[in-house]
N, CA, C and O atoms as a GROMACS GRO file, in nm:
protein
  180
    1MET      N    1   7.843  10.814   9.740
    1MET     CA    2   7.949  10.814   9.838
    1MET      C    3   8.060  10.722   9.788
    1MET      O    4   8.034  10.615   9.733
    2ASP      N    5   8.184  10.766   9.808
    2ASP     CA    6   8.300  10.682   9.781
    2ASP      C    7   8.355  10.631   9.914
    2ASP      O    8   8.358  10.706  10.012
    3ALA      N    9   8.397  10.506   9.917
    3ALA     CA   10   8.451  10.447  10.040
    3ALA      C   11   8.581  10.376  10.009
    3ALA      O   12   8.595  10.310   9.906
    4LEU      N   13   8.675  10.390  10.099
    4LEU     CA   14   8.799  10.314  10.094
    4LEU      C   15   8.798  10.223  10.215
    4LEU      O   16   8.795  10.269  10.329
    5ILE      N   17   8.801  10.092  10.190
    5ILE     CA   18   8.794   9.993  10.296
    5ILE      C   19   8.934   9.936  10.316
    5ILE      O   20   8.989   9.872  10.226
    6LEU      N   21   8.990   9.959  10.433
    6LEU     CA   22   9.122   9.906  10.466
    6LEU      C   23   9.105   9.774  10.539
    6LEU      O   24   9.019   9.761  10.627
    7TYR      N   25   9.186   9.676  10.502
    7TYR     CA   26   9.179   9.548  10.570
    7TYR      C   27   9.320   9.495  10.588
    7TYR      O   28   9.415   9.542  10.525
    8CYS      N   29   9.334   9.398  10.673
    8CYS     CA   30   9.463   9.337  10.700
    8CYS      C   31   9.459   9.195  10.642
    8CYS      O   32   9.373   9.114  10.677
    9GLY      N   33   9.552   9.166  10.553
    9GLY     CA   34   9.553   9.038  10.484
    9GLY      C   35   9.614   8.924  10.565
    9GLY      O   36   9.669   8.830  10.508
   10THR      N   37   9.607   8.933  10.696
   10THR     CA   38   9.667   8.829  10.780
   10THR      C   39   9.574   8.711  10.802
   10THR      O   40   9.616   8.608  10.856
   11GLY      N   41   9.450   8.725  10.761
   11GLY     CA   42   9.355   8.614  10.779
   11GLY      C   43   9.234   8.633  10.691
   11GLY      O   44   9.202   8.745  10.651
   12GLY      N   45   9.169   8.524  10.661
   12GLY     CA   46   9.054   8.529  10.573
   12GLY      C   47   8.936   8.607  10.628
   12GLY      O   48   8.856   8.661  10.552
   13GLY      N   49   8.924   8.613  10.760
   13GLY     CA   50   8.812   8.685  10.820
   13GLY      C   51   8.816   8.834  10.792
   13GLY      O   52   8.712   8.896  10.768
   14HIS      N   53   8.936   8.891  10.795
   14HIS     CA   54   8.948   9.034  10.767
   14HIS      C   55   8.909   9.064  10.623
   14HIS      O   56   8.837   9.160  10.594
   15MET      N   57   8.956   8.980  10.533
   15MET     CA   58   8.926   9.000  10.391
   15MET      C   59   8.777   8.976  10.363
   15MET      O   60   8.716   9.051  10.287
   16ALA      N   61   8.721   8.875  10.424
   16ALA     CA   62   8.579   8.845  10.402
   16ALA      C   63   8.491   8.959  10.449
   16ALA      O   64   8.393   8.994  10.382
   17ALA      N   65   8.524   9.018  10.563
   17ALA     CA   66   8.446   9.131  10.613
   17ALA      C   67   8.458   9.250  10.518
   17ALA      O   68   8.360   9.317  10.491
   18GLY      N   69   8.579   9.274  10.468
   18GLY     CA   70   8.599   9.385  10.374
   18GLY      C   71   8.521   9.365  10.245
   18GLY      O   72   8.457   9.458  10.195
   19TYR      N   73   8.526   9.243  10.191
   19TYR     CA   74   8.452   9.216  10.067
   19TYR      C   75   8.301   9.223  10.089
   19TYR      O   76   8.228   9.268  10.001
   20ALA      N   77   8.254   9.179  10.204
   20ALA     CA   78   8.110   9.186  10.233
   20ALA      C   79   8.064   9.332  10.242
   20ALA      O   80   7.958   9.368  10.192
   21LEU      N   81   8.146   9.415  10.305
   21LEU     CA   82   8.113   9.557  10.316
   21LEU      C   83   8.114   9.622  10.177
   21LEU      O   84   8.025   9.701  10.145
   22LYS      N   85   8.214   9.590  10.097
   22LYS     CA   86   8.222   9.643   9.960
   22LYS      C   87   8.099   9.603   9.879
   22LYS      O   88   8.039   9.685   9.811
   23GLU      N   89   8.062   9.476   9.888
   23GLU     CA   90   7.946   9.426   9.813
   23GLU      C   91   7.818   9.499   9.854
   23GLU      O   92   7.738   9.536   9.769
   24GLU      N   93   7.800   9.518   9.984
   24GLU     CA   94   7.679   9.586  10.032
   24GLU      C   95   7.676   9.731   9.987
   24GLU      O   96   7.572   9.781   9.943
   25LEU      N   97   7.788   9.800   9.998
   25LEU     CA   98   7.792   9.939   9.954
   25LEU      C   99   7.763   9.952   9.805
   25LEU      O  100   7.687  10.040   9.763
   26GLU      N  101   7.823   9.864   9.725
   26GLU     CA  102   7.800   9.869   9.581
   26GLU      C  103   7.657   9.834   9.545
   26GLU      O  104   7.604   9.887   9.447
   27SER      N  105   7.594   9.746   9.620
   27SER     CA  106   7.454   9.712   9.593
   27SER      C  107   7.361   9.830   9.620
   27SER      O  108   7.249   9.836   9.569
   28ARG      N  109   7.409   9.925   9.701
   28ARG     CA  110   7.332  10.046   9.731
   28ARG      C  111   7.371  10.163   9.642
   28ARG      O  112   7.326  10.276   9.663
   29GLY      N  113   7.455  10.135   9.541
   29GLY     CA  114   7.491  10.238   9.444
   29GLY      C  115   7.614  10.320   9.477
   29GLY      O  116   7.639  10.421   9.412
   30HIS      N  117   7.690  10.279   9.577
   30HIS     CA  118   7.810  10.352   9.615
   30HIS      C  119   7.933  10.289   9.549
   30HIS      O  120   7.928  10.175   9.502
   31LYS      N  121   8.042  10.364   9.546
   31LYS     CA  122   8.169  10.314   9.494
   31LYS      C  123   8.256  10.277   9.613
   31LYS      O  124   8.269  10.356   9.707
   32ALA      N  125   8.317  10.158   9.609
   32ALA     CA  126   8.401  10.114   9.720
   32ALA      C  127   8.526  10.044   9.666
   32ALA      O  128   8.519   9.967   9.570
   33ASP      N  129   8.639  10.074   9.729
   33ASP     CA  130   8.765  10.010   9.695
   33ASP      C  131   8.824   9.947   9.819
   33ASP      O  132   8.810   9.998   9.930
   34LEU      N  133   8.892   9.834   9.799
   34LEU     CA  134   8.961   9.763   9.908
   34LEU      C  135   9.110   9.786   9.898
   34LEU      O  136   9.165   9.791   9.788
   35LEU      N  137   9.176   9.798  10.013
   35LEU     CA  138   9.320   9.816  10.015
   35LEU      C  139   9.378   9.754  10.141
   35LEU      O  140   9.330   9.777  10.252
   36ASP      N  141   9.483   9.674  10.121
   36ASP     CA  142   9.561   9.623  10.233
   36ASP      C  143   9.684   9.712  10.241
   36ASP      O  144   9.774   9.697  10.158
   37PRO      N  145   9.692   9.803  10.337
   37PRO     CA  146   9.805   9.895  10.342
   37PRO      C  147   9.940   9.827  10.362
   37PRO      O  148  10.043   9.884  10.328
   38TYR      N  149   9.941   9.706  10.415
   38TYR     CA  150  10.067   9.635  10.434
   38TYR      C  151  10.126   9.588  10.301
   38TYR      O  152  10.246   9.563  10.292
   39ASP      N  153  10.042   9.575  10.198
   39ASP     CA  154  10.093   9.540  10.065
   39ASP      C  155  10.180   9.652  10.008
   39ASP      O  156  10.269   9.625   9.928
   40LEU      N  157  10.155   9.775  10.048
   40LEU     CA  158  10.231   9.888   9.995
   40LEU      C  159  10.377   9.882  10.036
   40LEU      O  160  10.464   9.925   9.960
   41GLY      N  161  10.405   9.830  10.155
   41GLY     CA  162  10.542   9.824  10.204
   41GLY      C  163  10.622   9.707  10.150
   41GLY      O  164  10.744   9.703  10.167
   42SER      N  165  10.556   9.611  10.086
   42SER     CA  166  10.626   9.491  10.042
   42SER      C  167  10.674   9.501   9.897
   42SER      O  168  10.740   9.409   9.848
   43LYS      N  169  10.644   9.610   9.829
   43LYS     CA  170  10.686   9.623   9.690
   43LYS      C  171  10.828   9.678   9.683
   43LYS      O  172  10.868   9.760   9.766
   44ASN      N  173  10.902   9.634   9.584
   44ASN     CA  174  11.038   9.685   9.563
   44ASN      C  175  11.031   9.801   9.465
   44ASN      O  176  11.012   9.780   9.345
   45TRP      N  177  11.046   9.921   9.513
   45TRP     CA  178  11.038  10.039   9.427
   45TRP      C  179  11.170  10.067   9.373
   45TRP      O  180  11.187  10.163   9.297
   0.00000   0.00000   0.00000
């Protein structure tokens, strides 16, 4: 299974939960990626 974990980088708790979920999924043999969608709007294209 592939998983995309969205989190909000406004606080450490959101990131910690995302990383914990990613770690657990990967320990079970799944692929997981983390993404803060708000980072996408802050780039100068």
